[in-house]
Short mmCIF file of C-alpha atoms and ligand atoms in Angstrom, two decimals:
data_model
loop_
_atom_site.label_atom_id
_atom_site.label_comp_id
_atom_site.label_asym_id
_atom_site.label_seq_id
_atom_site.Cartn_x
_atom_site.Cartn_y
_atom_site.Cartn_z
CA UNK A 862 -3.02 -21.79 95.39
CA UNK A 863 -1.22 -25.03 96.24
CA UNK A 864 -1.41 -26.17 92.70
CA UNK A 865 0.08 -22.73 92.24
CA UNK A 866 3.04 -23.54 94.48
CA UNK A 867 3.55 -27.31 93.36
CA UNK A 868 3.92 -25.86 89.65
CA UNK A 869 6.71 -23.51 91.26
CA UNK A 870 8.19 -26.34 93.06
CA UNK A 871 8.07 -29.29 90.20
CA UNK A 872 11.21 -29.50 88.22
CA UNK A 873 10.00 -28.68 84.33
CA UNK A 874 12.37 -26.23 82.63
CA UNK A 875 12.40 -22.62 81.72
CA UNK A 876 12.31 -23.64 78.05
CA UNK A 877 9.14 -26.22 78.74
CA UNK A 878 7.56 -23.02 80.89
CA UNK A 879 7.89 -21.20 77.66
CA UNK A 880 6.25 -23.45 75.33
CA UNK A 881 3.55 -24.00 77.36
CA UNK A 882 2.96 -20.56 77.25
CA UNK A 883 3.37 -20.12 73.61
CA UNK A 884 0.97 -23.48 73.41
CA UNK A 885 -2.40 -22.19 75.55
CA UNK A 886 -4.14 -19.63 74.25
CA UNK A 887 -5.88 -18.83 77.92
CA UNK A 888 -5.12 -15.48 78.93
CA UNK A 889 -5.36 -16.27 82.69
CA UNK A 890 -3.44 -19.25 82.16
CA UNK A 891 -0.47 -17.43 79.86
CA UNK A 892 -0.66 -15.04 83.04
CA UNK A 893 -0.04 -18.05 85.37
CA UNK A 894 2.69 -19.67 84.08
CA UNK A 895 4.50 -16.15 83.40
CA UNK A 896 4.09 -15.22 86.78
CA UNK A 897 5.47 -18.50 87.80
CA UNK A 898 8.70 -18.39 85.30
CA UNK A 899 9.36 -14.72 86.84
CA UNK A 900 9.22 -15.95 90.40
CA UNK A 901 11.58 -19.22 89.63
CA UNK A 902 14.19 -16.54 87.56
CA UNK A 903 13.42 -14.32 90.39
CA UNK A 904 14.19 -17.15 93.21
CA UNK A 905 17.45 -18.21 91.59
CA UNK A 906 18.52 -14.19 90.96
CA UNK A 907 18.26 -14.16 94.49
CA UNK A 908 20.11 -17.10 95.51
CA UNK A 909 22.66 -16.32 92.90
CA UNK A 910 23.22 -12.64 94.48
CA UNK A 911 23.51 -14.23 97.66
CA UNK A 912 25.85 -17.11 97.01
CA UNK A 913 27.51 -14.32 94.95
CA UNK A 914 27.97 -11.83 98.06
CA UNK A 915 28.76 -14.39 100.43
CA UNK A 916 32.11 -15.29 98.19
CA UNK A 917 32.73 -11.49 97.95
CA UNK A 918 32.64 -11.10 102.28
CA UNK A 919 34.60 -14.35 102.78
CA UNK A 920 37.47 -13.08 100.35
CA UNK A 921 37.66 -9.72 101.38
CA UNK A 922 37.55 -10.88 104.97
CA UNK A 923 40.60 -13.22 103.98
CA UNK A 924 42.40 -10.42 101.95
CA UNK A 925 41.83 -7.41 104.72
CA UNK A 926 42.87 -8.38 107.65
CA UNK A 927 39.50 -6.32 109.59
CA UNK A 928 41.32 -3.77 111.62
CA UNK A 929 37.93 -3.12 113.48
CA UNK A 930 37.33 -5.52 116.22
CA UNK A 931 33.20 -6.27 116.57
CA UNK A 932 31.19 -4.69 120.05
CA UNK A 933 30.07 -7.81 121.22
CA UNK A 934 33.39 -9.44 121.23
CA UNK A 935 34.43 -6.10 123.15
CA UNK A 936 31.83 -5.78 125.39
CA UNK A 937 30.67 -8.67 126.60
CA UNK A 938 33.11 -8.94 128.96
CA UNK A 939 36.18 -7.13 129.69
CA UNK A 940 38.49 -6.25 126.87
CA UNK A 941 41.92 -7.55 127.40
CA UNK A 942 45.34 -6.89 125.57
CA UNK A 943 49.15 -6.76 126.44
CA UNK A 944 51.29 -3.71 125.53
CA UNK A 945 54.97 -4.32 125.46
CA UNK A 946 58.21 -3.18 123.60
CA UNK A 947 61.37 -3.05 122.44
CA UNK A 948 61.30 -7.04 121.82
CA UNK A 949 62.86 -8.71 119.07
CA UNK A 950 66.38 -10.54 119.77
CA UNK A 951 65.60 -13.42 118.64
CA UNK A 952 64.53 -15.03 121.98
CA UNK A 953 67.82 -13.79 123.80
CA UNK A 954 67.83 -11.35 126.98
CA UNK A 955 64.66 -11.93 128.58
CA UNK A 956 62.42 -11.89 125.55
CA UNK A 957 62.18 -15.20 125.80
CA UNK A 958 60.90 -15.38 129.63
CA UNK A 959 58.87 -12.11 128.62
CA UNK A 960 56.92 -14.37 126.02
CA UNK A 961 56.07 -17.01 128.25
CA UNK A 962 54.85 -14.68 131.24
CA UNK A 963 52.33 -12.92 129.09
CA UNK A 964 50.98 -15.81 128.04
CA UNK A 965 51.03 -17.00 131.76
CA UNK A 966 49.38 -13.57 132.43
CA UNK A 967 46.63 -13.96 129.92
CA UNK A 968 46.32 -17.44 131.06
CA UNK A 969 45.04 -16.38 134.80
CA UNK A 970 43.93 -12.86 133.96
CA UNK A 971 41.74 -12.71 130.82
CA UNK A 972 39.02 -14.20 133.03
CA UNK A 973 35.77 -13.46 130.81
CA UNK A 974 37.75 -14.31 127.65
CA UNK A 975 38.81 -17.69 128.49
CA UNK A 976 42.01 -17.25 129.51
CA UNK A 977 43.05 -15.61 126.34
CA UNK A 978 44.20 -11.75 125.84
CA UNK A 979 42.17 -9.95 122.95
CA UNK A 980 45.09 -8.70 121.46
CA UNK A 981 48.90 -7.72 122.31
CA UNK A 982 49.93 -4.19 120.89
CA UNK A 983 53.66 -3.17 120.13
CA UNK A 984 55.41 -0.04 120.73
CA UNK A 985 58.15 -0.61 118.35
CA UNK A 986 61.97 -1.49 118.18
CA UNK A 987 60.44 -4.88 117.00
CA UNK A 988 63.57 -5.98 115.56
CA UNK A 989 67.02 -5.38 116.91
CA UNK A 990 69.43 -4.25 115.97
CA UNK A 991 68.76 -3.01 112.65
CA UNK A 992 65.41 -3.55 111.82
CA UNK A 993 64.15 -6.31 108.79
CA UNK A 994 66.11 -5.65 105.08
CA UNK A 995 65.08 -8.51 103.20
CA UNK A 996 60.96 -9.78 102.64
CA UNK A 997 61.45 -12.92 103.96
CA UNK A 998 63.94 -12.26 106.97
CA UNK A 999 64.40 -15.28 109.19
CA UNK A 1000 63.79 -12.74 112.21
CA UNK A 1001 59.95 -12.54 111.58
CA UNK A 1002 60.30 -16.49 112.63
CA UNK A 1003 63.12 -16.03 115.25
CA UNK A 1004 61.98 -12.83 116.67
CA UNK A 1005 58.47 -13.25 116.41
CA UNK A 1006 56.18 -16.44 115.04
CA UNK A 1007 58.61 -18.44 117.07
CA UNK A 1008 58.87 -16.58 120.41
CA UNK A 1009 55.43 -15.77 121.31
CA UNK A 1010 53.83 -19.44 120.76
CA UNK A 1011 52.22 -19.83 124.29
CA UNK A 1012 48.45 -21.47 124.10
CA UNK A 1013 47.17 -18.04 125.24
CA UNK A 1014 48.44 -16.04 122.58
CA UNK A 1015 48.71 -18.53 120.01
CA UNK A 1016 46.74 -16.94 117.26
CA UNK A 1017 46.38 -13.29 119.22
CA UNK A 1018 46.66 -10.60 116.80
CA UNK A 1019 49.75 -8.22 117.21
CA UNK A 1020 48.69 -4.37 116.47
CA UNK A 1021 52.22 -3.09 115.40
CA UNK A 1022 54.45 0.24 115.17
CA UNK A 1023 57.48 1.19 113.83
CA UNK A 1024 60.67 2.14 116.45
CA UNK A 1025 63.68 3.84 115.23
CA UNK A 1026 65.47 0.28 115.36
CA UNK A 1027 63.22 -0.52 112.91
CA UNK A 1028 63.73 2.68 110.85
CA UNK A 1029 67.43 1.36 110.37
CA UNK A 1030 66.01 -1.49 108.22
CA UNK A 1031 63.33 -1.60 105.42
CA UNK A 1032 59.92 0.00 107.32
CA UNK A 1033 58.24 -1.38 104.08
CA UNK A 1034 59.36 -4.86 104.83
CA UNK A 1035 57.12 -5.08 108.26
CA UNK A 1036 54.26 -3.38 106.92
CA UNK A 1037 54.25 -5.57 103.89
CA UNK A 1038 54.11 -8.40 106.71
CA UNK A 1039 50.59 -7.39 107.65
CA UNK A 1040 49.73 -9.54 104.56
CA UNK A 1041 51.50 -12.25 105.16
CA UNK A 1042 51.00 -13.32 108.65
CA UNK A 1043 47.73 -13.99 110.21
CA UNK A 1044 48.48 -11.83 113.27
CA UNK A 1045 50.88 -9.35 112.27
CA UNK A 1046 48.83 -5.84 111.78
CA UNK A 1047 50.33 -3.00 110.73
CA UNK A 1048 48.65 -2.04 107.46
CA UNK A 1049 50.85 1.23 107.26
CA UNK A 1050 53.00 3.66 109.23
CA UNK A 1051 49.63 5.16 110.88
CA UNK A 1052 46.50 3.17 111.50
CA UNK A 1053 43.57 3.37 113.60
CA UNK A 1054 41.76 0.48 115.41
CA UNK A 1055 37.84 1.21 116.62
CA UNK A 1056 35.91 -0.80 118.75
CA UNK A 1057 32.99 1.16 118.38
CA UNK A 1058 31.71 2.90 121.05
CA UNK A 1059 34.71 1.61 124.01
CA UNK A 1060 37.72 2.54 122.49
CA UNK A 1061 39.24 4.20 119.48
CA UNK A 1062 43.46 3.49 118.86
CA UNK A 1063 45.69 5.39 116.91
CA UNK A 1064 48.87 3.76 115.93
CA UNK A 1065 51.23 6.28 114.73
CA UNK A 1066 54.89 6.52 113.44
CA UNK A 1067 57.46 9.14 116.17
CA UNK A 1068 60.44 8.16 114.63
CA UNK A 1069 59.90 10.60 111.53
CA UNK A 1070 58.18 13.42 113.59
CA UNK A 1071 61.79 13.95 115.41
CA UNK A 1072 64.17 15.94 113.18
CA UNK A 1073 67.43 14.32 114.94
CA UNK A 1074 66.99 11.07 113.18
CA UNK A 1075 67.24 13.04 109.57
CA UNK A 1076 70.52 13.56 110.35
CA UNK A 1077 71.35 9.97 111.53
CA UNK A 1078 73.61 8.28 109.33
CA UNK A 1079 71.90 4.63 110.65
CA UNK A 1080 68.81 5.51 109.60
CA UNK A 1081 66.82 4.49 106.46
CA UNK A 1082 67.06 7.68 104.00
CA UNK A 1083 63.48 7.44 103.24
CA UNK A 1084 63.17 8.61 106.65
CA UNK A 1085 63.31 12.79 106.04
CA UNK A 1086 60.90 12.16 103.05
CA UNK A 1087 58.38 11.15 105.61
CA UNK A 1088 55.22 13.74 106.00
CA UNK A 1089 54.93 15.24 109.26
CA UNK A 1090 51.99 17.07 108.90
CA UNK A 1091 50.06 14.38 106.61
CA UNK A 1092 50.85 12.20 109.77
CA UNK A 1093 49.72 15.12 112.37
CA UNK A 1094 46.56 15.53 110.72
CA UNK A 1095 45.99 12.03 110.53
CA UNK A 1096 46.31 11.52 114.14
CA UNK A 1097 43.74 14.46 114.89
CA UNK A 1098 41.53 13.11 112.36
CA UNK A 1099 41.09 9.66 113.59
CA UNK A 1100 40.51 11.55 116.89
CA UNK A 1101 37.63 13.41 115.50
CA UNK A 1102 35.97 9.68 114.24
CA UNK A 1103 36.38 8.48 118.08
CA UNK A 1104 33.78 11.09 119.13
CA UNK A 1105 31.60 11.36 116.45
CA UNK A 1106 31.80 7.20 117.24
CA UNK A 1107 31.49 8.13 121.30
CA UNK A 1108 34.43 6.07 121.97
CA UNK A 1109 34.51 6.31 125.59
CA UNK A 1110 38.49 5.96 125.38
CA UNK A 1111 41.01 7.21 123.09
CA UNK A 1112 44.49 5.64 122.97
CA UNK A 1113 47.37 6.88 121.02
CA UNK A 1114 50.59 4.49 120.71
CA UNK A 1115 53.95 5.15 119.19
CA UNK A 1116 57.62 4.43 119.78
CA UNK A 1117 58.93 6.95 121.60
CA UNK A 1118 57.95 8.77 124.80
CA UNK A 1119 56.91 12.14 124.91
CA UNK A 1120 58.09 12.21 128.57
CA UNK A 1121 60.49 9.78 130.27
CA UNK A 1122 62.43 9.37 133.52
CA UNK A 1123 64.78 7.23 131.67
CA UNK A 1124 68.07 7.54 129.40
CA UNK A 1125 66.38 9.09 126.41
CA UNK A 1126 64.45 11.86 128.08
CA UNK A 1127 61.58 13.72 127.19
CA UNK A 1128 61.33 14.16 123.65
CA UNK A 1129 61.16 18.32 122.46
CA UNK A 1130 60.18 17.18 119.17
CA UNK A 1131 57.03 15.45 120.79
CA UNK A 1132 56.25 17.32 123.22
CA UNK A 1133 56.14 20.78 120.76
CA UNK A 1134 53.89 18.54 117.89
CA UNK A 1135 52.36 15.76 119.32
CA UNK A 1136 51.60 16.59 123.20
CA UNK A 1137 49.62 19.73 122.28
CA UNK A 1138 47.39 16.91 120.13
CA UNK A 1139 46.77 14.23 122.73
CA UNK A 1140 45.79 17.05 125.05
CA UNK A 1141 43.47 19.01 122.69
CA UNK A 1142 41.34 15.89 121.88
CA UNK A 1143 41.65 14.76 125.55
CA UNK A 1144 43.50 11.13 124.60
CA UNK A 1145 43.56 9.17 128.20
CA UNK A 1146 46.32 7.26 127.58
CA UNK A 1147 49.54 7.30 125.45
CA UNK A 1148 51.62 4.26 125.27
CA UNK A 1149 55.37 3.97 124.48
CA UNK A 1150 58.59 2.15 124.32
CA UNK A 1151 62.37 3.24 123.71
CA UNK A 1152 63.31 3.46 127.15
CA UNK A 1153 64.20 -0.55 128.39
CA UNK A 1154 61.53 -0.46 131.61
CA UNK A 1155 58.14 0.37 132.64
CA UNK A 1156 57.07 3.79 133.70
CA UNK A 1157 53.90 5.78 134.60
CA UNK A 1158 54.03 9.72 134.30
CA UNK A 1159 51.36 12.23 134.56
CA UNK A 1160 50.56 15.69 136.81
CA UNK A 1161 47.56 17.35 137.77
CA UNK A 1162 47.18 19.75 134.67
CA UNK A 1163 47.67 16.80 132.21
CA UNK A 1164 44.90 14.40 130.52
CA UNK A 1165 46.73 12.16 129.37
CA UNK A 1166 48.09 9.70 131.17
CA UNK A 1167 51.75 8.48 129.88
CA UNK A 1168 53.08 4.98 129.91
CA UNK A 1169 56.24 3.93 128.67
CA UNK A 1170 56.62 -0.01 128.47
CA UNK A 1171 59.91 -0.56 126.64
CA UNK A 1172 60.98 -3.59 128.90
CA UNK A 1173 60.35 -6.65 126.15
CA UNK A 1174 63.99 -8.43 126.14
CA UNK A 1175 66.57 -5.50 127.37
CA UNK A 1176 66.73 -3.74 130.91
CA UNK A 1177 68.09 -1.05 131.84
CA UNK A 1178 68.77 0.38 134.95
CA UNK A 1179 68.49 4.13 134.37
CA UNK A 1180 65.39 6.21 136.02
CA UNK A 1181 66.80 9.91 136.58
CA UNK A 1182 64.28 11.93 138.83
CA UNK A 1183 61.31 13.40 136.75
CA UNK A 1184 58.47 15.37 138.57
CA UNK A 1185 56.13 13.43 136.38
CA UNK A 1186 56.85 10.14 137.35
CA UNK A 1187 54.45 8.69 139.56
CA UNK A 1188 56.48 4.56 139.02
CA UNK A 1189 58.71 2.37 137.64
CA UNK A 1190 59.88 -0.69 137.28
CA UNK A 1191 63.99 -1.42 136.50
CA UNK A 1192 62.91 -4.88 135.10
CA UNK A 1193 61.75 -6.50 131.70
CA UNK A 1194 57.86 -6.91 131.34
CA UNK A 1195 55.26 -5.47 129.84
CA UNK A 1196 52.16 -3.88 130.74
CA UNK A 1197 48.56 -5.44 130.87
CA UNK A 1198 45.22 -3.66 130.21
CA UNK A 1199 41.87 -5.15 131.40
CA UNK A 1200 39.21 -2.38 129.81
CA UNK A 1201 35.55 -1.74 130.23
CA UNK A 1202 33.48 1.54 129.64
CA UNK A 1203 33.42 2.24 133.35
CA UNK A 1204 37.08 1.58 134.19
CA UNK A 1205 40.86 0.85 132.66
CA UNK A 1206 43.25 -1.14 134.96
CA UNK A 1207 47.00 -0.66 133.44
CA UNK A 1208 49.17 -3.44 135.60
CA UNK A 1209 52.72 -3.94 135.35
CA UNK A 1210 53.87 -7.16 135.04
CA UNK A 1211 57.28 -8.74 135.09
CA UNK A 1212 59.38 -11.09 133.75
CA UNK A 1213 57.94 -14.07 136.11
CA UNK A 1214 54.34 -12.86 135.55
CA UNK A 1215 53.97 -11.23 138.84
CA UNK A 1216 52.15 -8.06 138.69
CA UNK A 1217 54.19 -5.35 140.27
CA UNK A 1218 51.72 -2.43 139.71
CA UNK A 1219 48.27 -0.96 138.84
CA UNK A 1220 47.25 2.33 137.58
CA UNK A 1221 43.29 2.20 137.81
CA UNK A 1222 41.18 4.83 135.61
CA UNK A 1223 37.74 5.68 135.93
CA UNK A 1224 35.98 7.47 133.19
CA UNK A 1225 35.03 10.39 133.36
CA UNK A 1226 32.36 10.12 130.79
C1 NAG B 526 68.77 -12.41 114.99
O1 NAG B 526 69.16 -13.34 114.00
C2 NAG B 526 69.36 -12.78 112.68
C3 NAG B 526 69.78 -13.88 111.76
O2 NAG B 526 68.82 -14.87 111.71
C4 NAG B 526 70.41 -11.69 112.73
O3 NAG B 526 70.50 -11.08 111.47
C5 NAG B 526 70.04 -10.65 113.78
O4 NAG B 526 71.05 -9.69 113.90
C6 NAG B 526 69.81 -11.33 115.12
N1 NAG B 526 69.38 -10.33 116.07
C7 NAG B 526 69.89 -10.23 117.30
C8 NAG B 526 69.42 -9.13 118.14
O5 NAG B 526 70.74 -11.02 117.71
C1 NAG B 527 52.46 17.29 103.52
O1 NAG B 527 51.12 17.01 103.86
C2 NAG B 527 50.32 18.20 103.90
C3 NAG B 527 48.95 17.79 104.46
O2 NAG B 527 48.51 16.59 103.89
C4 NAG B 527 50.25 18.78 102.51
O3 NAG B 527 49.45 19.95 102.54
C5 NAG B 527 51.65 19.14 102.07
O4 NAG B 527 51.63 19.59 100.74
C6 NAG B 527 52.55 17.91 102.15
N1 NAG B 527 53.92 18.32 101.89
C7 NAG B 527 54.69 17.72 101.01
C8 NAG B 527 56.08 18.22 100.89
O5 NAG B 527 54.28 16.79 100.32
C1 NAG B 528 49.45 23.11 137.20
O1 NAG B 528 48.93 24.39 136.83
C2 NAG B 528 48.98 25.35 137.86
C3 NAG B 528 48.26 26.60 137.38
O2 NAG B 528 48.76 27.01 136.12
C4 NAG B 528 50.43 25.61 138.27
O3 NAG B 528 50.48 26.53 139.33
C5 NAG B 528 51.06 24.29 138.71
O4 NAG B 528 52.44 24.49 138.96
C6 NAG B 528 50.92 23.23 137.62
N1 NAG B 528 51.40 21.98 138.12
C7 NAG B 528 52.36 21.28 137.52
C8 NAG B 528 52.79 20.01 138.17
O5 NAG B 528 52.92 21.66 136.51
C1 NAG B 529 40.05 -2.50 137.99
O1 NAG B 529 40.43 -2.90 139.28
C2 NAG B 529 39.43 -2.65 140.25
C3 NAG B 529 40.02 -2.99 141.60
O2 NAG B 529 40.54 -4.28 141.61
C4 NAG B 529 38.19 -3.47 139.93
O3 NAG B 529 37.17 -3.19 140.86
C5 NAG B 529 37.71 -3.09 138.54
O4 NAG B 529 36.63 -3.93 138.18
C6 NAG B 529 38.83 -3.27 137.52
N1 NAG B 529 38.38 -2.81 136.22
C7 NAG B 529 38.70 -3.47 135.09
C8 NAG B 529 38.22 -2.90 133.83
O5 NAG B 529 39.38 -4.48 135.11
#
C-alpha cells in the first residue's frame, strides 16, 4: 500500500509509466501501474476542472454584477439600506448636505453592519434636468461617483430606477452604466433583487405605464414603444418567485407615486394598473419619488403601505390634504430602512441626519 502511494507520489512521467508497462510482462504488475497512471490523469482532470471552474465563477462574478445579495450577509444582523430620490444636480440644492447625512446616518445607525448601510436604492429623477444623452456624461461623476463619497457608503451599491427626468435623456445610457460602475445597478428598466427568504424587490419602470408622457414633447420617443403589459406581467411574476422563495417581505419601487399629498397627485394611470397588483400579491411596501418631500400614506383597507421619498436635492413646500396621509416632511432627506424577518422600521431622516419619523411594521407572517 505505501509503496503503492509513493509510486503515485514520485515524479516519473506518463510516458516512463507507459513503458514500464509495455516492458513487464506481470499481469498484476501491468494492472498496478495502469491503475496508478489512471489515478495521476484522474488527479490532474480534477484539479484541472477545478482550477478551470474557479476562473469561470471569478469572471462571471466580475462580468454580472450578482443582483442577489447572500442570506447570511442579510440575516445575520439587521439589513440596512437608504431609499432616496429625485437627486442628481450635480451637488447643488441640498444634494450635497443630503449625501453627507446618509452617510452620517449609516455611520451611527447600521449598528450590526459596522456602521455601513447594505445598500442605498433610488427612486428615480437621477439626473436633472434632462436625464444622461451621451455614454460618458460628466454627470455620472458630478451627480453621482462624486457626491456620495462618504466612508459609509463608499463602495455601497446603488439599486437604480428610471424617473421621467430621466426619460428626457437616453434611458439606455444609465442602464448601460450598470456595467461600468462598480455600484451602479440597474441591469434594465425592470429588475428584481432577492434576498432569499427576507425580502424580494421589484424595481420597475412608471414613467411608460402613464399614457400622458406619450404625448410629451420632452420626452424620449422611445418612450410609447415601451411594453406595458410585458412590464405588468413582469412585476406579478417576480411576485410569484417571492413566495414560492417565502420572502417574508415584498417591496416594489418605482418613480412615481401611486398616491401623493403633494403637487403631482395620485396617479390614475397607477392606481387603475399597478395598485390592483401590489394589492393582489399583498406587496408591504411601495416606495417612490417625484414629489420633492417625504410622505407616508396608507388606510385601513390597504396592504400596502406607500412611501414617497422624493426629497434628494429639491424641496418643495406643497402637501394638499389627502385622507391617506398619515406624515410628511416639507424638507430634503431620505428615508432609512433597518429590516429583519420580525419587523421593518422606515425612519425619515433629514438633511442634518436627524431622524424626524418612524413607521414601524411587524409581520404578519
Ligand atoms: C450638471 O452639469 C452638467 C454638465 O457637466 C450639465 O449638463 C447639467 O445640466 C447640470 N445639471 C444641473 C441640474 O445643473
Ligand atoms: C406586449 O407584451 C405582451 C406580453 O408579453 C405580448 O403578448 C404582446 O404581444 C406585446 N405587444 C407588443 C405590441 O409587442
Ligand atoms: C374601508 O372599507 C369599508 C368597507 O368597504 C368602508 O366602509 C370604508 O369607508 C373604507 N375605508 C376607507 C378609508 O376607504
Ligand atoms: C424597530 O424599532 C423598534 C422600536 O425601537 C425596535 O424594537 C425594533 O427592534 C426595530 N426593528 C428593526 C428591524 O430595526
Amino acid at each position: 500500500m505505501t509503496n503503492f502511494i509513493g509510486r503515485l507520489l514520485t515524479q516519473t512521467s506518463i510516458y516512463d509509466e507507459y513503458s514500464a508497462f509495455k516492458r513487464t510482462r506481470d499481469i498484476s504488475k501491468k494492472i498496478s501501474i495502469a491503475t496508478i497512471s489512471v489515478m495521476r490523469l484522474l488527479c490532474i482532470g480534477v484539479t484541472a476542472f477545478v482550477l478551470f471552474m474557479m476562473l469561470i465563477i471569478l469572471i462571471s462574478q466580475r462580468l454580472l454584477k450578482k443582483p442577489v445579495i447572500r442570506e447570511k450577509e442579510a440575516i445575520e444582523g439587521d439589513l440596512y439600506f437608504i431609499v432616496v430620490g429625485d437627486w442628481g444636480r450635480n451637488g447643488t440644492f441640498d444634494q450635497d448636505k443630503v449625501a453627507h447625512a446618509m452617510g452620517e446616518y449609516c455611520k451611527s445607525n447600521a449598528v450590526n453592519n459596522n456602521g455601513k448601510c447594505h445598500f442605498v436604492i433610488s427612486t428615480g429623477d437621477n439626473f436633472y434636468d434632462d436625464g444622461i444623452h451621451t455614454e460618458d456624461a460628466e454627470q455620472f461623476k458630478t451627480s453621482f461617483e462624486n457626491i456620495y463619497t462618504h466612508p459609509s457608503l463608499n463602495n455601497t451599491p446603488w439599486y437604480v430606477v428610471l424617473g421621467n427626468h430621466d426619460w428626457r435623456g437616453i434611458p439606455k445610457h444609465q442602464i448601460n452604466y450598470n456595467k461600468k460602475s462598480k455600484r451602479w445597478n440597474m441591469p434594465d428598466h425592470f429588475y428584481s433583487m432577492l434576498i432569499p427568504k427576507v425580502v424580494q424587490f421589484v424595481f420597475i419602470d412608471t414613467a411608460p405605464l402613464d399614457d400622458r408622457y406619450q404625448t410629451n414633447p420632452k420626452m424620449n420617443k422611445d418612450i410609447s414603444s415601451q411594453n406595458q403589459t410585458k412590464q405588468l406581467e413582469y412585476i406579478k411574476e417576480q411576485l410569484r418567485v417571492a413566495d414560492n422563495e417565502k420572502v417574508v417581505w415584498k417591496i416594489v419601487v418605482g418613480h412615481h407615486p401611486v398616491y401623493s399629498a403633494a403637487g403631482h397627485a395620485d396617479n390614475p394611470y397607477l392606481i387603475e394598473s399597478l395598485e390592483p397588483i401590489l394589492e393582489e400579491y399583498g406587496v408591504d411596501m411601495y416606495f417612490a419619488g417625484h414629489d420633492h418631500n417625504l410622505q407616508y400614506l396608507t388606510n385601513e383597507n390597504k396592504t400596502t403601505r406607500h412611501f414617497v421619498s422624493g426629497a434628494g436635492s429639491e424641496v418643495r413646500i406643497d402637501i394638499v390634504p389627502h385622507e391617506m396621509l398619515k406624515h410628511d416632511v416639507m424638507e430634503s432627506g431620505f428615508m432609512f430602512v433597518s429590516l429583519r424577518r420580525d419587523s421593518v422600521n422606515v425612519t425619515f431622516v433629514d438633511k442634518e441626519a436627524k431622524a424626524r419619523y418612524t413607521v414601524p411594521i411587524k409581520s404578519l407572517i
